[in-house]
GROMACS .gro file of C-alpha atoms in nm:
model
  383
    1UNK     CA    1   8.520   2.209   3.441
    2UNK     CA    2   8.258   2.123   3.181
    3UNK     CA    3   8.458   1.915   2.999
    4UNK     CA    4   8.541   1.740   3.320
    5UNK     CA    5   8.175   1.664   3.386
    6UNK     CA    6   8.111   1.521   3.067
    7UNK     CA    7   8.387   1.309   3.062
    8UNK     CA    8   8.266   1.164   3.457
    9UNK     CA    9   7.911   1.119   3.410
   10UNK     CA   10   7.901   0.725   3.338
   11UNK     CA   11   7.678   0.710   3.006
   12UNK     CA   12   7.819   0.617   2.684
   13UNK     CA   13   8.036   0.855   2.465
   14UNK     CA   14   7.876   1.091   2.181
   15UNK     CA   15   7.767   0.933   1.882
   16UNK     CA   16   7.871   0.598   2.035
   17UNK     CA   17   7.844   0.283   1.830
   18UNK     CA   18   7.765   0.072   2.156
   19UNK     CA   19   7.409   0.198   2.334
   20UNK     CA   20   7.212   0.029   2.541
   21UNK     CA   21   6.960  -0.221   2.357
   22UNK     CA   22   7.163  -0.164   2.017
   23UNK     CA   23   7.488  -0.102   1.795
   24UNK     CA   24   7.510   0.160   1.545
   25UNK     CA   25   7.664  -0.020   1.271
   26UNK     CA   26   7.673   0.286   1.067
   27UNK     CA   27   7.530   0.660   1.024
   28UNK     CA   28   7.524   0.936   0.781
   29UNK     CA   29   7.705   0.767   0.505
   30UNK     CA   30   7.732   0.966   0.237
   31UNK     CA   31   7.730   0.749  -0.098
   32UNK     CA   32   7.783   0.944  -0.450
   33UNK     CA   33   7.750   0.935  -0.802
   34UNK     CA   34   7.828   1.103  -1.138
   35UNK     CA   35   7.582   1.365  -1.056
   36UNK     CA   36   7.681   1.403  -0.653
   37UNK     CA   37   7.565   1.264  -0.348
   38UNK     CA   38   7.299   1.025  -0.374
   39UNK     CA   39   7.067   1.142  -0.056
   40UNK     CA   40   6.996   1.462  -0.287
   41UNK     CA   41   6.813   1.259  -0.503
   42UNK     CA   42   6.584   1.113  -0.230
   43UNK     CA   43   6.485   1.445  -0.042
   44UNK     CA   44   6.174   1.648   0.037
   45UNK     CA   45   6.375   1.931  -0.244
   46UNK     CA   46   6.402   1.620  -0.546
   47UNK     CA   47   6.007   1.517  -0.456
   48UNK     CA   48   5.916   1.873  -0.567
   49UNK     CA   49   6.135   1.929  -0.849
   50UNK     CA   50   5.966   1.632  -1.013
   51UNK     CA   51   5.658   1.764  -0.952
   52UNK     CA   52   5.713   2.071  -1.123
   53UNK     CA   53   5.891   1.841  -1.430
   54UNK     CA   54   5.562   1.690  -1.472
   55UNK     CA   55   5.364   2.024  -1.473
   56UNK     CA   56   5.575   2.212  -1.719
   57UNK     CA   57   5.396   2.079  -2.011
   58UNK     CA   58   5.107   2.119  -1.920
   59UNK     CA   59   5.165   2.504  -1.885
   60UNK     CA   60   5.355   2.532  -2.222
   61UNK     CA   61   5.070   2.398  -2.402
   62UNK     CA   62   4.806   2.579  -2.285
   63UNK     CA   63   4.914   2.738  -1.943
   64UNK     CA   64   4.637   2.567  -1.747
   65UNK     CA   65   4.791   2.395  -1.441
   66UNK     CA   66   4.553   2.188  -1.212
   67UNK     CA   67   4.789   2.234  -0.902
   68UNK     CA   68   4.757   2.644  -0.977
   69UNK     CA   69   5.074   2.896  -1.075
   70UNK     CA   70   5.255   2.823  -0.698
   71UNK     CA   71   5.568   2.680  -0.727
   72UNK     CA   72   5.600   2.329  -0.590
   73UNK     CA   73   5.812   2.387  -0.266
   74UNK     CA   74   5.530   2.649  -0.217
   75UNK     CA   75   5.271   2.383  -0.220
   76UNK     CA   76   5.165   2.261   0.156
   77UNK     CA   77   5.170   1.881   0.202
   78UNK     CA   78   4.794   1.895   0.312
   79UNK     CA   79   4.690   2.077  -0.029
   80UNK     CA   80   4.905   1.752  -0.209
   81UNK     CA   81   4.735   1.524  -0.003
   82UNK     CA   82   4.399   1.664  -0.088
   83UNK     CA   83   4.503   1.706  -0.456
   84UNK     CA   84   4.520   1.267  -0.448
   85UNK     CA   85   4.151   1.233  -0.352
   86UNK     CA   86   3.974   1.576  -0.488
   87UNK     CA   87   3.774   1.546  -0.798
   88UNK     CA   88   4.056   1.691  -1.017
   89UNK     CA   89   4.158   1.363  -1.172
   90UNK     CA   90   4.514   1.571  -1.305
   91UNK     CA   91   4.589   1.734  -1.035
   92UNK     CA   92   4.580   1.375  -0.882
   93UNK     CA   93   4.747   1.245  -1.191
   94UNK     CA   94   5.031   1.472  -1.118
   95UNK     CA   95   5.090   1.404  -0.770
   96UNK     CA   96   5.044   1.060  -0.891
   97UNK     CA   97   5.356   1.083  -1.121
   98UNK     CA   98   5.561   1.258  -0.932
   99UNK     CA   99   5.520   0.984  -0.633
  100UNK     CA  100   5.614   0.718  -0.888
  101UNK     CA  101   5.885   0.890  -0.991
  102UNK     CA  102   6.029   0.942  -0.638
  103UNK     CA  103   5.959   0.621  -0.544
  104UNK     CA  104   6.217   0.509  -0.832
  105UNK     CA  105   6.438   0.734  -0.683
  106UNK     CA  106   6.402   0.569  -0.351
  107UNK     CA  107   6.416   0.259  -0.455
  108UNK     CA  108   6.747   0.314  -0.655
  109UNK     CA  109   6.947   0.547  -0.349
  110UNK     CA  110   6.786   0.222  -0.100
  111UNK     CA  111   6.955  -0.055  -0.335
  112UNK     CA  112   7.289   0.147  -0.312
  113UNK     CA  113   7.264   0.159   0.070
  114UNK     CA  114   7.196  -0.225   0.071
  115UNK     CA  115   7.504  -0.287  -0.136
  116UNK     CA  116   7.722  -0.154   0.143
  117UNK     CA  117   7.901  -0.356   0.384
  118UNK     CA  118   7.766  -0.150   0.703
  119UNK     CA  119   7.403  -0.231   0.556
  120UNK     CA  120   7.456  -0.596   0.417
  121UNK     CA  121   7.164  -0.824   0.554
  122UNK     CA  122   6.930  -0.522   0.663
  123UNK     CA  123   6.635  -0.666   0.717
  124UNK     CA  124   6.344  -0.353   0.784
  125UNK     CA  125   6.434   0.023   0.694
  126UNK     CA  126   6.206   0.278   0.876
  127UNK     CA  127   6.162   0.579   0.682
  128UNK     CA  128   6.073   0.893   0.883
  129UNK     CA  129   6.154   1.280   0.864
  130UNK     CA  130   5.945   1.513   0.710
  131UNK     CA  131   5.798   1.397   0.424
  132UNK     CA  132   5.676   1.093   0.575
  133UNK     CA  133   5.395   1.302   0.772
  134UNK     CA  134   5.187   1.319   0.475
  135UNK     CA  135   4.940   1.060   0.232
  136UNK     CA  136   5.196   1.183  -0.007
  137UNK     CA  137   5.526   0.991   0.124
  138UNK     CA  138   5.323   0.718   0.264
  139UNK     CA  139   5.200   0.640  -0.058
  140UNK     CA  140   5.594   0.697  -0.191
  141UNK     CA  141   5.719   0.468   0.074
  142UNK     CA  142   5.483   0.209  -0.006
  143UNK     CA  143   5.539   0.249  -0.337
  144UNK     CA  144   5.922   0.196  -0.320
  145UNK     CA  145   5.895  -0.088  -0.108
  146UNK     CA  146   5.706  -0.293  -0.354
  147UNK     CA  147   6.001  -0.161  -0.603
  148UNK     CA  148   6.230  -0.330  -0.393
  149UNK     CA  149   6.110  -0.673  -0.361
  150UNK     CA  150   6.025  -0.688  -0.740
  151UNK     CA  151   6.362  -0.631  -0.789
  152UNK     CA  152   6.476  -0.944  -0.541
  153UNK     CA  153   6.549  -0.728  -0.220
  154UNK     CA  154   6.448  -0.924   0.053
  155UNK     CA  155   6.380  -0.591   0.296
  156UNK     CA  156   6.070  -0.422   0.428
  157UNK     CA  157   6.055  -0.087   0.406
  158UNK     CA  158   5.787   0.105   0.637
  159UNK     CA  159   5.701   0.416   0.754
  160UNK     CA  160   5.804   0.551   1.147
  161UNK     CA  161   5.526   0.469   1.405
  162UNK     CA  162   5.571   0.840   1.612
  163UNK     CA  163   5.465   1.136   1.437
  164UNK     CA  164   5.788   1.277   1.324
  165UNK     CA  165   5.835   1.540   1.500
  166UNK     CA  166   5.782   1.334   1.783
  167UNK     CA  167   6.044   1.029   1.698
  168UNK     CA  168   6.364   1.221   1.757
  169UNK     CA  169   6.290   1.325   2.090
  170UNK     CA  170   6.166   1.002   2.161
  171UNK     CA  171   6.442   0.864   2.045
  172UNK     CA  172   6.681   1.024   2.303
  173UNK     CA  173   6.534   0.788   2.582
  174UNK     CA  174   6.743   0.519   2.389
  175UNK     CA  175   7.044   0.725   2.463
  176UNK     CA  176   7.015   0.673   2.829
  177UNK     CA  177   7.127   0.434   3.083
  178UNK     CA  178   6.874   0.226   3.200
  179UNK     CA  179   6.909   0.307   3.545
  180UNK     CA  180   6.800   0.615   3.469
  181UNK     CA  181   6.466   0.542   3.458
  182UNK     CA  182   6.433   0.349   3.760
  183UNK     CA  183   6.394   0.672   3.982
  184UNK     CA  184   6.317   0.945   3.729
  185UNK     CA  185   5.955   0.956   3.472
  186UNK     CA  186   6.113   1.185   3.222
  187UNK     CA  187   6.436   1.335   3.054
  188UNK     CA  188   6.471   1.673   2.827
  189UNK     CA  189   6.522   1.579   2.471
  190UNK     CA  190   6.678   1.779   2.178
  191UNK     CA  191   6.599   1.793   1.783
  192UNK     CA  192   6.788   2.020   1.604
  193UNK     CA  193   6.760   2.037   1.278
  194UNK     CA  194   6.837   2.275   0.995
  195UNK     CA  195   6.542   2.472   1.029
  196UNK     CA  196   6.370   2.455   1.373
  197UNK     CA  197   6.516   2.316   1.686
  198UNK     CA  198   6.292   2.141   1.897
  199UNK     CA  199   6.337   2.056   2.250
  200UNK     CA  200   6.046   1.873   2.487
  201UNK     CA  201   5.997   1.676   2.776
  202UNK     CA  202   5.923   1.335   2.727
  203UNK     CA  203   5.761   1.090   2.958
  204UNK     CA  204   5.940   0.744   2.977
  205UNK     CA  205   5.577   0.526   3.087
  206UNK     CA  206   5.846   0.310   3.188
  207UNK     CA  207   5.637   0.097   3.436
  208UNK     CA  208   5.397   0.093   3.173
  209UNK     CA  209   5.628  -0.076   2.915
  210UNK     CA  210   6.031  -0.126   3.063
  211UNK     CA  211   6.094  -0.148   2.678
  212UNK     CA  212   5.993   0.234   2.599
  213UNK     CA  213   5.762   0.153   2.346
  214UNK     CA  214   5.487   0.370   2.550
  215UNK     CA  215   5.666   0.687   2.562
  216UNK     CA  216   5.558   1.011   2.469
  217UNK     CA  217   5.646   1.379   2.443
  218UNK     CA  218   5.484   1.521   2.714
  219UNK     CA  219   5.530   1.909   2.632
  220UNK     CA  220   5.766   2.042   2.350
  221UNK     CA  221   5.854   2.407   2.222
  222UNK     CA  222   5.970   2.478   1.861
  223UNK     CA  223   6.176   2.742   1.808
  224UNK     CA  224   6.212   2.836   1.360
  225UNK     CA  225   6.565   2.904   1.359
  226UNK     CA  226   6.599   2.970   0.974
  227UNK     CA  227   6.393   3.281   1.013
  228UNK     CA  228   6.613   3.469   1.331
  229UNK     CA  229   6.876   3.389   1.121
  230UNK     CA  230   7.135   3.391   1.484
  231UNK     CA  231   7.503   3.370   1.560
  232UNK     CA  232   7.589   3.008   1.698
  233UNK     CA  233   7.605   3.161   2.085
  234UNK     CA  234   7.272   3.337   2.023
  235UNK     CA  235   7.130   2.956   1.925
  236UNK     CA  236   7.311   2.838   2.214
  237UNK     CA  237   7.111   3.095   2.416
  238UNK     CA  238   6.787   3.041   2.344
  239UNK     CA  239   6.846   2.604   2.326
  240UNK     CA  240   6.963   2.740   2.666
  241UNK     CA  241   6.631   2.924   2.774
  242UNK     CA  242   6.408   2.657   2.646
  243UNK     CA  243   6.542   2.403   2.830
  244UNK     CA  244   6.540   2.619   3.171
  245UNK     CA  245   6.172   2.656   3.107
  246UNK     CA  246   6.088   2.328   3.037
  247UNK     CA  247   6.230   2.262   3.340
  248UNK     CA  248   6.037   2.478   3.553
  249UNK     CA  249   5.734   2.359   3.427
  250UNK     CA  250   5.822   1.977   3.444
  251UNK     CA  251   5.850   2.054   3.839
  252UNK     CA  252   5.559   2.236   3.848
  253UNK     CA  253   5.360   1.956   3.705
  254UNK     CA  254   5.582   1.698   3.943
  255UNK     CA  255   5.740   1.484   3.682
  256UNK     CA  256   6.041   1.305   3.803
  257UNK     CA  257   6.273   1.486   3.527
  258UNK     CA  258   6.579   1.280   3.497
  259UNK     CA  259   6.963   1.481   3.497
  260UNK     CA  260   6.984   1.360   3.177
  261UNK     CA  261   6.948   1.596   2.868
  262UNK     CA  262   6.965   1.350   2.530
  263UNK     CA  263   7.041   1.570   2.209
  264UNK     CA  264   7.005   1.507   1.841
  265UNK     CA  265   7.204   1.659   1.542
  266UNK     CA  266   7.346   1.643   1.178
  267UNK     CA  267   7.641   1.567   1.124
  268UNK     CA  268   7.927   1.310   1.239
  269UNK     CA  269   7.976   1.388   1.593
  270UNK     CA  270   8.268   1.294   1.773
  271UNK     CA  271   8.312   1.105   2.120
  272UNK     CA  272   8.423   1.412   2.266
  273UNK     CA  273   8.039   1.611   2.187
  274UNK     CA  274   8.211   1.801   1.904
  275UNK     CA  275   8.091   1.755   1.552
  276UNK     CA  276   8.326   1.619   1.267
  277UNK     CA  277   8.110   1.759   0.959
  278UNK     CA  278   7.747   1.775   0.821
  279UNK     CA  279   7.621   2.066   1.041
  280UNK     CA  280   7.679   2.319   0.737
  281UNK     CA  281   7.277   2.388   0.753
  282UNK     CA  282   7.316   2.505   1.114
  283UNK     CA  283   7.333   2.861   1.239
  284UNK     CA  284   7.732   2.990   1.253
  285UNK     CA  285   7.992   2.743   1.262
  286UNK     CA  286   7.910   2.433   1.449
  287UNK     CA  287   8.199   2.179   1.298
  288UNK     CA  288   8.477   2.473   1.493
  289UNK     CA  289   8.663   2.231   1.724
  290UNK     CA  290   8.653   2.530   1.971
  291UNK     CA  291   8.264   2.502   1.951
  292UNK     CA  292   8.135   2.194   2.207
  293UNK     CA  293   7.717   2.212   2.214
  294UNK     CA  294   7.716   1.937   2.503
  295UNK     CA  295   7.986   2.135   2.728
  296UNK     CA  296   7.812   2.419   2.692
  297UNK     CA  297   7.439   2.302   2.769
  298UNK     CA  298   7.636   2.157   3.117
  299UNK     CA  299   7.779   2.451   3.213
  300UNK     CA  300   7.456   2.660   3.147
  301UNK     CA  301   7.267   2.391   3.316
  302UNK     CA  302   7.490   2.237   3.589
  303UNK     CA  303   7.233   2.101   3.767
  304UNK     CA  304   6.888   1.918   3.731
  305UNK     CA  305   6.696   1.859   4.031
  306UNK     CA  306   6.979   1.750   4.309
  307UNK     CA  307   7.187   1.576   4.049
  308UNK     CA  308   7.478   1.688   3.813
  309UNK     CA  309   7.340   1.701   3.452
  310UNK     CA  310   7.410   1.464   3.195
  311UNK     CA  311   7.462   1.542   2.860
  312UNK     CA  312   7.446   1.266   2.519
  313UNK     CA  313   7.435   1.372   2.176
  314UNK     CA  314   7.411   1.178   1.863
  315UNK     CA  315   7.318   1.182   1.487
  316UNK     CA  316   6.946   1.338   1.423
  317UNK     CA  317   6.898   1.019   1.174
  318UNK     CA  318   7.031   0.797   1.486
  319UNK     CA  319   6.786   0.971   1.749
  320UNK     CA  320   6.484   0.893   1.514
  321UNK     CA  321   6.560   0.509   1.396
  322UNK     CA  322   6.611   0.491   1.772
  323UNK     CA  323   6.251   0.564   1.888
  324UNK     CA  324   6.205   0.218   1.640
  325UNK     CA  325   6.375   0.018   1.926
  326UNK     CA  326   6.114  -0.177   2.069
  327UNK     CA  327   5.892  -0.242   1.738
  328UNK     CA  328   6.174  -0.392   1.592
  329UNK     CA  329   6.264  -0.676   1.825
  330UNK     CA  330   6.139  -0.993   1.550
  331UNK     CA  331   6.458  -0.862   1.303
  332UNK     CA  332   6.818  -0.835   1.398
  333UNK     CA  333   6.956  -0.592   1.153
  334UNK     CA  334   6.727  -0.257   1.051
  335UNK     CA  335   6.777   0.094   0.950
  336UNK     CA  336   6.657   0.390   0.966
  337UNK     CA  337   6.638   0.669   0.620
  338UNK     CA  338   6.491   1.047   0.679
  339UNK     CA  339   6.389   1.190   0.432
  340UNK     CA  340   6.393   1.575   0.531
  341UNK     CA  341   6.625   1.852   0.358
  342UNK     CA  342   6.830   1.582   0.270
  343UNK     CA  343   6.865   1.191   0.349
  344UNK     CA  344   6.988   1.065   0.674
  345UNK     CA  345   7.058   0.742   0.728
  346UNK     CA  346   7.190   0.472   1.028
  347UNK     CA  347   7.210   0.123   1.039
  348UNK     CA  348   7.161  -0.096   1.359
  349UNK     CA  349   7.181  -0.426   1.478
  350UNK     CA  350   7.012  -0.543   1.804
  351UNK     CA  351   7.223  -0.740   2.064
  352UNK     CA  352   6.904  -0.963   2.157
  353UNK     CA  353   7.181  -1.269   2.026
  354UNK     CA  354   7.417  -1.162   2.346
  355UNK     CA  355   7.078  -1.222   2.536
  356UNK     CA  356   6.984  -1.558   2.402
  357UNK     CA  357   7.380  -1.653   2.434
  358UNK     CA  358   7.359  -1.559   2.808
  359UNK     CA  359   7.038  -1.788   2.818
  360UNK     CA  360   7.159  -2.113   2.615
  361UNK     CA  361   7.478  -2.046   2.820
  362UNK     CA  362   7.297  -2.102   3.125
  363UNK     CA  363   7.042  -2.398   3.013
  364UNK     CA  364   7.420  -2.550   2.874
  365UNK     CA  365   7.513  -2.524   3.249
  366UNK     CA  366   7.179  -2.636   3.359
  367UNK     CA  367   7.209  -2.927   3.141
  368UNK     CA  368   7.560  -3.022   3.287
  369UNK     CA  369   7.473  -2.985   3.631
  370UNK     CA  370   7.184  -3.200   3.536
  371UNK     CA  371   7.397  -3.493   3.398
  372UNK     CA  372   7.657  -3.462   3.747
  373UNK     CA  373   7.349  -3.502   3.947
  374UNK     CA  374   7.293  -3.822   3.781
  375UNK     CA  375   7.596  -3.915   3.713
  376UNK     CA  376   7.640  -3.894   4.126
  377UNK     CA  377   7.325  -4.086   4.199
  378UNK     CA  378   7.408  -4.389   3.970
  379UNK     CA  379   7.707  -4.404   4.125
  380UNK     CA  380   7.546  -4.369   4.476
  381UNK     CA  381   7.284  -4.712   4.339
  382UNK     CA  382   7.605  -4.883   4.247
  383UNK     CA  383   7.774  -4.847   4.580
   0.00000   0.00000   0.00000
């Protein structure tokens, strides 16, 4: 029966290439080298083994260490961030070195991704994830876009506009129909990721701004993961509860909540809601092809308001460079990198050209019409 809903609801398949404002010319590509894949060079994990490169010396020598005896992945972003303006000038000096370094890194895994044929022409990459919600990969992103163009790439790179853990749910909306918005103010919204799920409500403002670019989570509810360590069905369970609450308190607060739940993930997933590979950080076994998250959110939640429920899911890295849609209108071809556990990555192309051909198609047709109407009345003078 679930599968039947799915199947009949009218939106576009799972991890569809075709969505509404854009197509996904690519996603989670995963590019290697000598050494392995090349996102493991670019993640939150390579930023902080460079760090602690740069400090070793300095504690062989004489064991003084201006970032203190904490390992690096023990090190918050906020105590990095203040570590680049304190009045420790190596401290800073090491954060400082370790951001050059990465950006190098960056810059190098960026050039590869620009060499590909899905990501010929790309015009603006939005980096977002994790380490993008500090002064710390700001300063890394900045760093590696100047990289880039002193090396002849002709590409901006710039961080995400929503706060991170924002932009994926956000980026669901782009998942959806339209239509949907016309009568409804909100839909539910899935992150999951391979440490927290997130799930929230999020507010379309789509009277405000028909293009999206007002949205905002209205209420979300994080749920650690990595630390309950659960069984797949006991994840399943709780996504499950969350989403029943959220509910309930979207009608108490008398949002319009749309029967539309939009969900990201790792991974490849399939037109058919299942997941081809990449979800290896997720609780139990998520890539089983007896295992179908969207099926099972429908028949746990049949039902929103008076209509059937709705269910889209897509990459994680798709979701987020999604949420990008209407600040990206002035380029044609843009992707999105995450920088998070690892690097996700999609590449998208707007369809604004379909628009414009619909347009000079017309004024073409305008134009003729134009030149039988005069055509006719010269003839008319002549008679």
């Amino acid at each position: 029966m679930a599968e039947d809903v799915i199947t009949t609801t009218g939106i576009a398949h799972h991890g569809a290439a075709r969505l509404p404002s854009v197509d996904v010319d690519s996603f989670n590509i995963e590019l290697k080298d000598d050494d392995g894949f090349l996102g493991d060079r670019a993640s939150k994990g390579a930023f902080r083994k460079m760090l602690d490169s740069l400090r070793k010396p300095l504690k062989k020598k004489n064991g003084d260490d201006p970032l203190g005896s904490k390992p690096a992945e023990e090190i918050s972003k906020t105590a990095l961030d203040e570590a680049l303006v304190g009045d420790d000038i190596h401290a800073a000096a090491l954060v400082h070195g370790a951001i050059e370094e990465f950006a190098h890194e960056l810059a190098y895994v960026t050039q590869r991704f620009l060499k590909t044929k899905a990501w010929a022409d790309t015009e603006r990459i939005v980096v977002g994830g994790g380490f993008r919600e500090s002064r710390v990969g700001e300063l890394a992103i900045a760093r590696t876009d100047v990289i880039l163009k002193n090396e002849g790439f002709e590409v901006d790179l710039v961080p995400i506009r929503f706060h991170p853990d924002d932009a994926g749910l956000i980026g669901c909306l782009h998942l959806a129909p339209s239509w949907i918005f016309e009568a409804h103010d909100s839909i539910l919204a899935v992150d999951i990721g391979g440490t927290n799920i997130r799930c929230g409500v999020v507010e379309t403002r789509w009277k405000k701004a028909s293009d999206l670019s007002k949205a905002v989570v209205w209420k979300s509810e994080l749920w650690r993961h990595a630390d309950d360590e659960p069984t797949r069905e006991g994840a399943v369970k709780r996504l499950v509860k969350m989403l029943k609450g959220l509910i309930e308190e979207a009608d108490a607060e008398g949002l319009k909540l749309a029967p539309f739940i939009g969900i990201a993930c790792p991974g490849v997933i399939n037109d058919d809601g299942s997941i081809e590979k990449g979800a290896q950080n997720l609780p139990g076994n998520w890539e089983s092809s007896k295992f179908n998250l969207p099926a099972s959110l429908v028949e746990a939640i049949p039902m929103i308001g008076d209509h059937d429920t709705a269910v889209l899911m897509h990459n994680d890295g798709v979701a987020q460079g999604l949420s990008e849609v209407p600040f990206m209108q002035d380029v044609e071809r843009w992707g999105v990198l995450t920088i998070g556990t690892g690097l996700g990555n999609a590449r998208f192309t707007n369809r604004r050209r379909e628009k414009n051909k619909d347009k000079d198609d017309k004024n073409d047709k305008d134009d003729k019409n134009d030149k039988d109407e005069k055509k006719d009345k010269d003839r008319k003078s002549k008679d």
